[in-house]
GROMACS .gro file of N, CA and C in nm:
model
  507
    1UNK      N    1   1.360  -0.830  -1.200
    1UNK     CA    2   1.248  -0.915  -1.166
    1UNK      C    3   1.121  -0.853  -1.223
    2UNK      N    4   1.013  -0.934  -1.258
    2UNK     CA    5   0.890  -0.917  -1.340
    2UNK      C    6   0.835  -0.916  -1.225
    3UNK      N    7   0.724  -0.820  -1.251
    3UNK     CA    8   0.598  -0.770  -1.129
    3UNK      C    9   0.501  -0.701  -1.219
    4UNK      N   10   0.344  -0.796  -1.137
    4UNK     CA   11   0.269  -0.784  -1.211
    4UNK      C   12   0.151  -0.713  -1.076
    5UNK      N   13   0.039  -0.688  -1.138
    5UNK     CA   14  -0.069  -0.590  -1.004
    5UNK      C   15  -0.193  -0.688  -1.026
    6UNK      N   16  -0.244  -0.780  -0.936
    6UNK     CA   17  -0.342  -0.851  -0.937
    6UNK      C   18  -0.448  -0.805  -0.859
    7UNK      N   19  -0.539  -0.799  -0.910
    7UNK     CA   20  -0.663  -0.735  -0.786
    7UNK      C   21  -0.677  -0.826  -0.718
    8UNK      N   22  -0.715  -0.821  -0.601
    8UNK     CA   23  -0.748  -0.881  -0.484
    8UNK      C   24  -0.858  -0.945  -0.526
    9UNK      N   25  -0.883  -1.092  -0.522
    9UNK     CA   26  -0.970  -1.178  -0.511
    9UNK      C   27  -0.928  -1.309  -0.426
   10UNK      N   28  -1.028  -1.362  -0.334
   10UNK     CA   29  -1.068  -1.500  -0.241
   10UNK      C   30  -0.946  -1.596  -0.311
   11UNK      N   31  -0.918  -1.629  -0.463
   11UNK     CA   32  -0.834  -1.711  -0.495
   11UNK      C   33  -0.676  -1.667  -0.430
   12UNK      N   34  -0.631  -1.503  -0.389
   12UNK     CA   35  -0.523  -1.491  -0.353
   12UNK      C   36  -0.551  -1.472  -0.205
   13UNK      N   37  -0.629  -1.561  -0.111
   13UNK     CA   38  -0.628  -1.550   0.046
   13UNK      C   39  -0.533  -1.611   0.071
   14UNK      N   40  -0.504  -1.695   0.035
   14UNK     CA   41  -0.406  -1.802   0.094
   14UNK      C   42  -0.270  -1.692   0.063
   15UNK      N   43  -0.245  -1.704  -0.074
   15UNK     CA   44  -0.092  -1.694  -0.087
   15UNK      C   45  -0.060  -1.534   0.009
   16UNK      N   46  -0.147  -1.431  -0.014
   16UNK     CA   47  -0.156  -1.348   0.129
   16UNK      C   48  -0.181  -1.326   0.224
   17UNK      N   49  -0.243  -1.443   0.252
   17UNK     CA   50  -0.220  -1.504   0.408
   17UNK      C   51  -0.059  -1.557   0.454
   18UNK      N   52  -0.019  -1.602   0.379
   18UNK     CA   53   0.101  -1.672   0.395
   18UNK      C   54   0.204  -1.525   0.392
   19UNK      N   55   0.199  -1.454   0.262
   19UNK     CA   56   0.364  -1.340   0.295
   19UNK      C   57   0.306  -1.229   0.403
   20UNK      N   58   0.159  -1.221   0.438
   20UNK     CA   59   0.147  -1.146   0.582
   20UNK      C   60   0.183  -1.164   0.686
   21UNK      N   61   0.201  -1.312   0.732
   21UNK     CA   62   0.236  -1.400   0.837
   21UNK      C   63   0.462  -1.410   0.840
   22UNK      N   64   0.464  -1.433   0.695
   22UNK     CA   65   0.639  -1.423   0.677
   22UNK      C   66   0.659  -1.253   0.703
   23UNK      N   67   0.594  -1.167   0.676
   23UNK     CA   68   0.659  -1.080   0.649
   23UNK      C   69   0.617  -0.948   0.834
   24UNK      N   70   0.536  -1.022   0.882
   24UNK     CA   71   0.491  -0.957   1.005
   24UNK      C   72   0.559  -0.871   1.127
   25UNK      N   73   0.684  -0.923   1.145
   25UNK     CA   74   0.788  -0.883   1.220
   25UNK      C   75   0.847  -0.798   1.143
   26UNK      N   76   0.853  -0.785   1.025
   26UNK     CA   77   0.949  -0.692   0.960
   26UNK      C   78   0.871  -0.565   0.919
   27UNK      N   79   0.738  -0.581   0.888
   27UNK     CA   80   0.624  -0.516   0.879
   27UNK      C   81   0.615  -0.378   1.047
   28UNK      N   82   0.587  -0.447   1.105
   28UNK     CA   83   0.611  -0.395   1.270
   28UNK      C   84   0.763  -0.299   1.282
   29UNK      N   85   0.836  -0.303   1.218
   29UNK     CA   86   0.952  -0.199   1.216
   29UNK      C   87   0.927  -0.086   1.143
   30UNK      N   88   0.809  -0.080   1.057
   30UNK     CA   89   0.796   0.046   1.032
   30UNK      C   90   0.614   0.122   1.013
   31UNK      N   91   0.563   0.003   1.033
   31UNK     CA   92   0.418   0.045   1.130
   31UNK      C   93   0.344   0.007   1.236
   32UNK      N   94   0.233   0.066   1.293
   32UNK     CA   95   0.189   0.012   1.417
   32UNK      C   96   0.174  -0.165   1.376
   33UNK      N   97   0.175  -0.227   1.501
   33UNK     CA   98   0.110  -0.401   1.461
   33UNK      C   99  -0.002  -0.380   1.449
   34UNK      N  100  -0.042  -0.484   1.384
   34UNK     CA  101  -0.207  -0.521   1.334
   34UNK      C  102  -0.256  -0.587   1.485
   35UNK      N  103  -0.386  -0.628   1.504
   35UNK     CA  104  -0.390  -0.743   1.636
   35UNK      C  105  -0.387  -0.879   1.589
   36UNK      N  106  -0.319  -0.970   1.692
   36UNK     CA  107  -0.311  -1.050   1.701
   36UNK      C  108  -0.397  -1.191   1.611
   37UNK      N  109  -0.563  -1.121   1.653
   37UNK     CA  110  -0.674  -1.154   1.566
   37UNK      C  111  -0.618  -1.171   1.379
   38UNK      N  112  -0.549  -1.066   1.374
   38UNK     CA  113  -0.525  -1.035   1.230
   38UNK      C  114  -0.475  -1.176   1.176
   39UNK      N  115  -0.394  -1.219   1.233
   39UNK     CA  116  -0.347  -1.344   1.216
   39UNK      C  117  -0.386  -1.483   1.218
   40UNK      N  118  -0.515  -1.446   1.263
   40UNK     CA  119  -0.543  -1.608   1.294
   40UNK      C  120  -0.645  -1.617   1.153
   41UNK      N  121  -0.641  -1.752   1.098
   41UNK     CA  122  -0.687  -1.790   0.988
   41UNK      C  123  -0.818  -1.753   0.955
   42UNK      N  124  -0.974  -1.765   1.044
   42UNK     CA  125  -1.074  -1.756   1.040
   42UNK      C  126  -1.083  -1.589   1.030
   43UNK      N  127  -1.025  -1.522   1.124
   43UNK     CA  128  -1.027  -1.348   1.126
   43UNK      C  129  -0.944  -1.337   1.001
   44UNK      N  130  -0.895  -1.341   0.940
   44UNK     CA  131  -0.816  -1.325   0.831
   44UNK      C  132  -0.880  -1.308   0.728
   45UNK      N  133  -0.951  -1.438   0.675
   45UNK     CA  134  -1.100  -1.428   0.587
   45UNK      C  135  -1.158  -1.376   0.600
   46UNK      N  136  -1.229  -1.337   0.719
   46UNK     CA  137  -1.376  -1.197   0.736
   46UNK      C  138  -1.310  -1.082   0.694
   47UNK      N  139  -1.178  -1.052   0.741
   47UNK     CA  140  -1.153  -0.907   0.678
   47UNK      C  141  -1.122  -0.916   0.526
   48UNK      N  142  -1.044  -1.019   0.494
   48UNK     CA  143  -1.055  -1.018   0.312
   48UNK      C  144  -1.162  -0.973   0.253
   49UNK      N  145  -1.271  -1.106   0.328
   49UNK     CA  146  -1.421  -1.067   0.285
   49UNK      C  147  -1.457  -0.931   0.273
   50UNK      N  148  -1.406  -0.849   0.414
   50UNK     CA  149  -1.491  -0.693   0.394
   50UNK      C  150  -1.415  -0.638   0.259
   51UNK      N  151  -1.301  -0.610   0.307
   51UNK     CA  152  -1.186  -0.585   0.183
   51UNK      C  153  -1.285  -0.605   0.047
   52UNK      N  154  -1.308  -0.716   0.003
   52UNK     CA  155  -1.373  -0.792  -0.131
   52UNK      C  156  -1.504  -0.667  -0.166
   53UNK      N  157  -1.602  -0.641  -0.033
   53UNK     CA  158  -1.750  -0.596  -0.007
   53UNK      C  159  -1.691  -0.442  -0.061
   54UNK      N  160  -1.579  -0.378  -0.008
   54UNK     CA  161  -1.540  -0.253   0.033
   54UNK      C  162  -1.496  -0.247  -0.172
   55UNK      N  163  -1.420  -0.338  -0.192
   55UNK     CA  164  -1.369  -0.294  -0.293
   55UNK      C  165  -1.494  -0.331  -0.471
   56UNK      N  166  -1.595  -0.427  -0.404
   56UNK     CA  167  -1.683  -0.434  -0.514
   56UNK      C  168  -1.773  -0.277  -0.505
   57UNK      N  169  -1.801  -0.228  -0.385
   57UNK     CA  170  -1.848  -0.118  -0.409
   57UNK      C  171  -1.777  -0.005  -0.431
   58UNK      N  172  -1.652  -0.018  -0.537
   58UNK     CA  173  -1.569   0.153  -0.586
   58UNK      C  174  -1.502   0.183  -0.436
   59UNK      N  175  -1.520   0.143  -0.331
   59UNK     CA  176  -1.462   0.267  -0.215
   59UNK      C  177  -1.296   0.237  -0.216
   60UNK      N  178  -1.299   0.148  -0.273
   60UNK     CA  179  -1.104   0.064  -0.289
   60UNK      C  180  -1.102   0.015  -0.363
   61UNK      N  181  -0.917  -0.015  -0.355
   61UNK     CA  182  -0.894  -0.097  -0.448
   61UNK      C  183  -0.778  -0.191  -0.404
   62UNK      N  184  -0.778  -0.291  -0.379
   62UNK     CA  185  -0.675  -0.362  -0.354
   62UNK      C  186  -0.589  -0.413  -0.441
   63UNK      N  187  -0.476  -0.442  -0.466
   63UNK     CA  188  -0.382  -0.493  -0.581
   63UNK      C  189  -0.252  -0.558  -0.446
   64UNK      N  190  -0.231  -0.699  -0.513
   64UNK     CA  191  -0.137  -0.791  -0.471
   64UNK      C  192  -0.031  -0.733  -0.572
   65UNK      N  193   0.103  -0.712  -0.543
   65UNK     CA  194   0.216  -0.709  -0.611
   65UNK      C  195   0.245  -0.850  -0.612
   66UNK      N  196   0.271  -0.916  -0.785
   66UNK     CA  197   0.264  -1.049  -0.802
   66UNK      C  198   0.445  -1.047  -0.861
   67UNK      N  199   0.518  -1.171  -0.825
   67UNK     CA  200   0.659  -1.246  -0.879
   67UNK      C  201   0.651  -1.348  -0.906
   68UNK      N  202   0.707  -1.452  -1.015
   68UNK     CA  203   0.683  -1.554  -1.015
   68UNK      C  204   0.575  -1.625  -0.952
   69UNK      N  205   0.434  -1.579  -0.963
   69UNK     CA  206   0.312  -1.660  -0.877
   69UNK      C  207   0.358  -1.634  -0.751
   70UNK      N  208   0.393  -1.576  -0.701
   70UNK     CA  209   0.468  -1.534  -0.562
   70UNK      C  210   0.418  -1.413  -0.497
   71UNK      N  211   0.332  -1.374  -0.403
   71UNK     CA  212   0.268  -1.204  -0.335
   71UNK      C  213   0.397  -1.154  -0.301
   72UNK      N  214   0.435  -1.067  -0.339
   72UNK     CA  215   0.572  -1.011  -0.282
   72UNK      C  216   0.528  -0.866  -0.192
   73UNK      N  217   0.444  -0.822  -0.239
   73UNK     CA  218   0.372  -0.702  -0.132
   73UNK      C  219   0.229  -0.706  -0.222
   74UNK      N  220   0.220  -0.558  -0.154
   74UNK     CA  221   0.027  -0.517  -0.200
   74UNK      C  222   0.087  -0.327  -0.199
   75UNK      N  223  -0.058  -0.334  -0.236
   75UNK     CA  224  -0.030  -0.181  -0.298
   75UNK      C  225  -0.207  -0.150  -0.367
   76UNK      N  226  -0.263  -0.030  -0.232
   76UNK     CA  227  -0.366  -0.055  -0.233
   76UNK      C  228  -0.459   0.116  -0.263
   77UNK      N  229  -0.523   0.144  -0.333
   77UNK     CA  230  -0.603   0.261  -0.341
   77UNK      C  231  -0.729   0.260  -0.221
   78UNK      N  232  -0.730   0.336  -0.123
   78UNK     CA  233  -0.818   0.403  -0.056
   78UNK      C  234  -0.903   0.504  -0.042
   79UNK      N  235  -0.981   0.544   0.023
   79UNK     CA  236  -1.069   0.662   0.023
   79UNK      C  237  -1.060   0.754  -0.120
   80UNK      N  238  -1.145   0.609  -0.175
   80UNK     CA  239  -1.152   0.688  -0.342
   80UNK      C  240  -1.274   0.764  -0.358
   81UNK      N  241  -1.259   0.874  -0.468
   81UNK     CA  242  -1.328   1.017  -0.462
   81UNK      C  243  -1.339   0.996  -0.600
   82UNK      N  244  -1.473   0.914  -0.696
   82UNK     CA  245  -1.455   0.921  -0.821
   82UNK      C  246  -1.487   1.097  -0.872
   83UNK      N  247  -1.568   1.142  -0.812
   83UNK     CA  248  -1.637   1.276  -0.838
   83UNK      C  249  -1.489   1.360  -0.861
   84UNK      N  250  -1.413   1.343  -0.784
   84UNK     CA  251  -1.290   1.433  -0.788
   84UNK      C  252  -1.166   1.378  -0.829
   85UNK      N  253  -1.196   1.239  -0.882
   85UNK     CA  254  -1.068   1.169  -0.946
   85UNK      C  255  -0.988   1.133  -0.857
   86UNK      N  256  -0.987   1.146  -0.737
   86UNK     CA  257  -0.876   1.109  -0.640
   86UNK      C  258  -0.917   1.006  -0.560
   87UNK      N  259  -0.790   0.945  -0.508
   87UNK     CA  260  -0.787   0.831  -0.365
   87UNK      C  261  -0.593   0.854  -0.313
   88UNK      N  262  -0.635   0.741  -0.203
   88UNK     CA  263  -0.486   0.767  -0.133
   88UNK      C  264  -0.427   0.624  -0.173
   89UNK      N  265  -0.309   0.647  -0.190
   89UNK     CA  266  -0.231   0.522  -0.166
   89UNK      C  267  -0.148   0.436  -0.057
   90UNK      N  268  -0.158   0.371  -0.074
   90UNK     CA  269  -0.044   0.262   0.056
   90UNK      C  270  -0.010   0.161   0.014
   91UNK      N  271   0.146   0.086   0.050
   91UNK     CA  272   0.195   0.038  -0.037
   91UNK      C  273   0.278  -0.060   0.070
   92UNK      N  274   0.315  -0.216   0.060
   92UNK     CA  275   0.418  -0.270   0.143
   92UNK      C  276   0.493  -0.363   0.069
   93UNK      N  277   0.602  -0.376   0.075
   93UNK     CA  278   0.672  -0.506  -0.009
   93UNK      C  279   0.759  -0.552   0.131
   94UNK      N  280   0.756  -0.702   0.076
   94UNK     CA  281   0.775  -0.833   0.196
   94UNK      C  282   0.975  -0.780   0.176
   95UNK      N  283   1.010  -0.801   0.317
   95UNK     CA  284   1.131  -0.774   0.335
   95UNK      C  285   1.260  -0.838   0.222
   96UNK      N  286   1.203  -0.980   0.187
   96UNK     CA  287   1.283  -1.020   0.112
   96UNK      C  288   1.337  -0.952  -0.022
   97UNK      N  289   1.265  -0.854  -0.095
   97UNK     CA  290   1.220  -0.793  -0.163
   97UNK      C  291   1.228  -0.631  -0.168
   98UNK      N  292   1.284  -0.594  -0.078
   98UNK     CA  293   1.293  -0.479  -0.032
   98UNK      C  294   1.438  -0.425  -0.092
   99UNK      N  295   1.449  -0.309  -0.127
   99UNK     CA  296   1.508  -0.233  -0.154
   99UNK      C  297   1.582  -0.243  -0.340
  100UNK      N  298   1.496  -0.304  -0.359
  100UNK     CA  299   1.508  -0.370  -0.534
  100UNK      C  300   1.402  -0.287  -0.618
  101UNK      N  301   1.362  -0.160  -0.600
  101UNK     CA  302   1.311  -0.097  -0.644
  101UNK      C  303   1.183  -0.145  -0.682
  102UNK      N  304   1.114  -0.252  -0.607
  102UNK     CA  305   1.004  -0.307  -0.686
  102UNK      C  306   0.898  -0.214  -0.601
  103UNK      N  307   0.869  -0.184  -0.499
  103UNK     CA  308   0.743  -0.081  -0.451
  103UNK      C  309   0.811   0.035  -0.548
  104UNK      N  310   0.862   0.100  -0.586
  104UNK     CA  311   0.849   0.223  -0.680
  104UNK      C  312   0.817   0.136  -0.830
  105UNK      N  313   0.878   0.068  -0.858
  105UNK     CA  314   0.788  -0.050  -0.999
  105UNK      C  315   0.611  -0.040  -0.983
  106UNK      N  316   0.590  -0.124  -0.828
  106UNK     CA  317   0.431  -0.151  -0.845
  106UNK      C  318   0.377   0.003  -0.841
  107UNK      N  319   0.444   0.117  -0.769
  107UNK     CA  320   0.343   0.261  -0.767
  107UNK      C  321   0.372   0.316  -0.929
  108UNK      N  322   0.445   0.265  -1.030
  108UNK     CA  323   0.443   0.316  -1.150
  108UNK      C  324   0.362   0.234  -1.245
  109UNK      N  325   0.359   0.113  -1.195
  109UNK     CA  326   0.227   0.041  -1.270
  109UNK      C  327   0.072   0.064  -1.226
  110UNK      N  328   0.017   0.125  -1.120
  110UNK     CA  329  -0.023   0.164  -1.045
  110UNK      C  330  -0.088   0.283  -1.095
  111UNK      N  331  -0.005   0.368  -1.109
  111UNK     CA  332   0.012   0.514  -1.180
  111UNK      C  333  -0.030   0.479  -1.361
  112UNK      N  334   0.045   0.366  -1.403
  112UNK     CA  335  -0.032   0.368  -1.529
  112UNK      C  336  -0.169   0.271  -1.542
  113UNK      N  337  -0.231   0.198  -1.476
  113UNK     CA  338  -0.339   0.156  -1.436
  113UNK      C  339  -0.408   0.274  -1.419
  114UNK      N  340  -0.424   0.352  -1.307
  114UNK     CA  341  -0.491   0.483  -1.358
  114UNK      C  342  -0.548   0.581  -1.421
  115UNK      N  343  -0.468   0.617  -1.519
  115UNK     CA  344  -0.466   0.648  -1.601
  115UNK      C  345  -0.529   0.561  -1.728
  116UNK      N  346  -0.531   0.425  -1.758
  116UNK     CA  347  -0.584   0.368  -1.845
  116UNK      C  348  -0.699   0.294  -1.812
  117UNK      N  349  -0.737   0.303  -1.703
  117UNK     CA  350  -0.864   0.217  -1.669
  117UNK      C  351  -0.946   0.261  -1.496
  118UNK      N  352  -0.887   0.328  -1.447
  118UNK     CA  353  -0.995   0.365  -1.321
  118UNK      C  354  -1.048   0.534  -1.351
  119UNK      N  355  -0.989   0.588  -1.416
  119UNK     CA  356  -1.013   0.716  -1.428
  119UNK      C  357  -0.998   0.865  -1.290
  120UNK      N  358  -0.870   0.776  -1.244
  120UNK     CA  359  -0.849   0.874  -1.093
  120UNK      C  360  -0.731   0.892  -1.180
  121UNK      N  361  -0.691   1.069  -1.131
  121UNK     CA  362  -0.604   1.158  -1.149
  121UNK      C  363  -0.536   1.199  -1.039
  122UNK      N  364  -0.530   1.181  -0.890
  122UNK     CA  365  -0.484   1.262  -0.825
  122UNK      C  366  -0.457   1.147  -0.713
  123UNK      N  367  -0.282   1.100  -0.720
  123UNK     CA  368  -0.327   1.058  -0.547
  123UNK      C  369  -0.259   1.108  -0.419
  124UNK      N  370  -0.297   1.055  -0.288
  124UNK     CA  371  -0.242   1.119  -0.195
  124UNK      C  372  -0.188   0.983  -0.169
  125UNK      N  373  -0.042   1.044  -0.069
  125UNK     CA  374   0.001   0.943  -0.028
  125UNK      C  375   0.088   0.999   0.111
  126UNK      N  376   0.100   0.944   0.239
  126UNK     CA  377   0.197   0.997   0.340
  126UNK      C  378   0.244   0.893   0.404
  127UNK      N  379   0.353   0.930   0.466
  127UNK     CA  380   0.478   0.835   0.512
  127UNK      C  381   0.548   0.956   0.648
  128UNK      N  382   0.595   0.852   0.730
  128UNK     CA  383   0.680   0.923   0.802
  128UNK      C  384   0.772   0.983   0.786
  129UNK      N  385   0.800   1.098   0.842
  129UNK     CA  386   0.926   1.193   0.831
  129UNK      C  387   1.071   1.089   0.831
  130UNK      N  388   1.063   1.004   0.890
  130UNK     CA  389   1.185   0.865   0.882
  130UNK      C  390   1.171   0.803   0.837
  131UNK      N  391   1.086   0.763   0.769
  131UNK     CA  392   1.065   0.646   0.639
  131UNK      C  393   1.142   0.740   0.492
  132UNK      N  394   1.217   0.730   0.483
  132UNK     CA  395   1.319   0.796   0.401
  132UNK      C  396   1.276   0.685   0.351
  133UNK      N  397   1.322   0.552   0.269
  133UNK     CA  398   1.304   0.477   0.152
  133UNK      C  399   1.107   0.521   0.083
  134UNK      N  400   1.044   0.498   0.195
  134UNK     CA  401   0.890   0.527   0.093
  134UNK      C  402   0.899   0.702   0.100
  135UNK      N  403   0.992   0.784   0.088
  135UNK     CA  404   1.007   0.903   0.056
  135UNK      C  405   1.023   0.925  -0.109
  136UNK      N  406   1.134   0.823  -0.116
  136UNK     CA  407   1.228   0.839  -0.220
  136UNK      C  408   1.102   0.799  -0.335
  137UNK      N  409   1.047   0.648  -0.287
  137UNK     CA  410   0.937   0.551  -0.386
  137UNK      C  411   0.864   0.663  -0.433
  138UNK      N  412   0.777   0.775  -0.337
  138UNK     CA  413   0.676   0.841  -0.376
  138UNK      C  414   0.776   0.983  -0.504
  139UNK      N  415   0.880   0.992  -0.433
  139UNK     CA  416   0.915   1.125  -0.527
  139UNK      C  417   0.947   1.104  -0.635
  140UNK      N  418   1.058   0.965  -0.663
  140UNK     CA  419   1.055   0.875  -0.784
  140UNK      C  420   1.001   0.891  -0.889
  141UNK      N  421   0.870   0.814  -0.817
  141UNK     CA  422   0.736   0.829  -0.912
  141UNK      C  423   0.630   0.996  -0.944
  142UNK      N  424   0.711   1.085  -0.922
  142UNK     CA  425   0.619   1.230  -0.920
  142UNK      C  426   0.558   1.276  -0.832
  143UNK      N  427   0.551   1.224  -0.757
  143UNK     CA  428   0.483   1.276  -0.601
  143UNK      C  429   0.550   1.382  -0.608
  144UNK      N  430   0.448   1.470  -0.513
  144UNK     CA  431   0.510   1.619  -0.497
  144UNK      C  432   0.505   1.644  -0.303
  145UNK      N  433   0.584   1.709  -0.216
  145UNK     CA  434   0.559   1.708  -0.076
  145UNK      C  435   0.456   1.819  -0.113
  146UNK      N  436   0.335   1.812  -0.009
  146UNK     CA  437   0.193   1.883  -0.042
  146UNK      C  438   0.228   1.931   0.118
  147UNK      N  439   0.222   1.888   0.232
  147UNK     CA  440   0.215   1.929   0.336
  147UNK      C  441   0.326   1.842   0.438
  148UNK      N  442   0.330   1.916   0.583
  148UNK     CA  443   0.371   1.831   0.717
  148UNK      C  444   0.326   1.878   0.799
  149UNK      N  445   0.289   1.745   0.845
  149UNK     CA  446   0.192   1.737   0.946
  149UNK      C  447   0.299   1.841   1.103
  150UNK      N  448   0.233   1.928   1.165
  150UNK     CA  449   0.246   2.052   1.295
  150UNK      C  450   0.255   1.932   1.413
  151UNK      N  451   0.179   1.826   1.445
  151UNK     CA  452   0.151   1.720   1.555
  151UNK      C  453   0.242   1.633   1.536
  152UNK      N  454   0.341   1.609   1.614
  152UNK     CA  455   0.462   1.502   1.636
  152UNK      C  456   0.376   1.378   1.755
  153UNK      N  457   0.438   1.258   1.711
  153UNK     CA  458   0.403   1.194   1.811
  153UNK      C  459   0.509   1.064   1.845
  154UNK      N  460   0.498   0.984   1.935
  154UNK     CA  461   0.586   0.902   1.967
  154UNK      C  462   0.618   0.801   1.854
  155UNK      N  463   0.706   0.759   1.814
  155UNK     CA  464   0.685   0.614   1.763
  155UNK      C  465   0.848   0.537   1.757
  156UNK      N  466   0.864   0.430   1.849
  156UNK     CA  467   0.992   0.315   1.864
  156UNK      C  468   1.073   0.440   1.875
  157UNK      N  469   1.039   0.545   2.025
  157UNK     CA  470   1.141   0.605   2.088
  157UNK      C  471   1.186   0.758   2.049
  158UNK      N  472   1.078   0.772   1.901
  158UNK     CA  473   1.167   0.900   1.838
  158UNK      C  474   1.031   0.988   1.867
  159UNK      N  475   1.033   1.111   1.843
  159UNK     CA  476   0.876   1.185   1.820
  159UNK      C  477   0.922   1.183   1.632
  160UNK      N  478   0.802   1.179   1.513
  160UNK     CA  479   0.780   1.164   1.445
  160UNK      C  480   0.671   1.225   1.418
  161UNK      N  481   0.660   1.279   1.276
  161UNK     CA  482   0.528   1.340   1.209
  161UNK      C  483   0.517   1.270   1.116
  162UNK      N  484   0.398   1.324   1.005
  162UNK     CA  485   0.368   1.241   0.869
  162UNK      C  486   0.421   1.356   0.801
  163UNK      N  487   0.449   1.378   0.694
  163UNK     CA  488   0.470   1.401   0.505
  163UNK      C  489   0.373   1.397   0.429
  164UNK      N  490   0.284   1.475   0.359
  164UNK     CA  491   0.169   1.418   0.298
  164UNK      C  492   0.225   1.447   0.162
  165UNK      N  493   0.189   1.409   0.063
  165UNK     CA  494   0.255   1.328  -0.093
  165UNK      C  495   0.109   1.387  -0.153
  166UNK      N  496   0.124   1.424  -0.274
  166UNK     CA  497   0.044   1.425  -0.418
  166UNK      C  498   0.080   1.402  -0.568
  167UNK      N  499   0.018   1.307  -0.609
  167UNK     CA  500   0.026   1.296  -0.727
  167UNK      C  501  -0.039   1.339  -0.823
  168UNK      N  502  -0.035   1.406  -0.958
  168UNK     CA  503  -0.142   1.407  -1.035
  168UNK      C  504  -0.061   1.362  -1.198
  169UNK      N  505  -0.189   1.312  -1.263
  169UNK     CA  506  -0.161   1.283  -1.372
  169UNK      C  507  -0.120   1.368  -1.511
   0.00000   0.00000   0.00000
């Protein structure tokens, strides 16, 4: 399957409005829920909007993972550091879609976007100690384990820590 990285713009609210809403329950199995708010149409737009504000001023970057005109996930640069070339990554693909190697696809297009046009060298990325599949995505792609997190905490019954991930170019 062909996958393409679209920046986030107002023309893709809808179609990611729509695989946030399909993909929500399945989403919730491996992070906290969003609120309720998140979902409703009008709150949906104001946060795009900030999203839009956040990402015209450098602090992000949002990217829709695109299929056939289809959002199949997102895959997004955060707390970007142009001075030091770095930001963090986070990454989700819609269940249907899952395990087809396409989130390690979008973090290697991602990775070469980088490199040819934002001018960041370094990213961070962490995942839970049980999220074994976004283990594999980050090492895949060159991630290196940088740290683990000492503070365990609850999550769906288990105690759990984070993994923190680095990339560099």
């Amino acid at each position: 399957m062909e996958i393409t990285l679209h920046k986030l713009t107002k023309a893709w609210f809808d179609p990611l409005y729509e695989f946030e809403h399909i993909n929500r329950a399945y989403f919730e199995t491996m992070v906290p829920a969003r609120a309720d708010t998140y979902y409703h149409r009008d709150f949906f737009e104001k946060v795009m909007d900030d999203l839009l504000i956040e990402q015209d001023a450098k602090q992000s970057y949002f990217f829709l993972i695109v299929a056939d005109d289809v959002v199949i996930g997102r895959i997004n640069l955060t707390d970007i550091d142009f001075l030091n070339k770095r930001a963090e990554v986070g990454y989700r693909i819609g269940e249907k879609y899952a395990g087809k190697g396409l989130a390690s696809k979008s973090v290697q297009l991602l990775q070469e976007k980088l490199k040819d046009q934002l001018e960041i060298r370094t990213l961070y990325a962490k995942t839970l100690n049980t999220h074994l599949a976004s283990q594999k995505i980050l090492t895949s792609n060159g991630f290196q384990l940088v740290d683990t997190d000492s503070s365990t905490f609850e999550w769906k019954g288990s105690s759990v820590h984070f993994l923190h991930f680095e990339w560099n170019a």
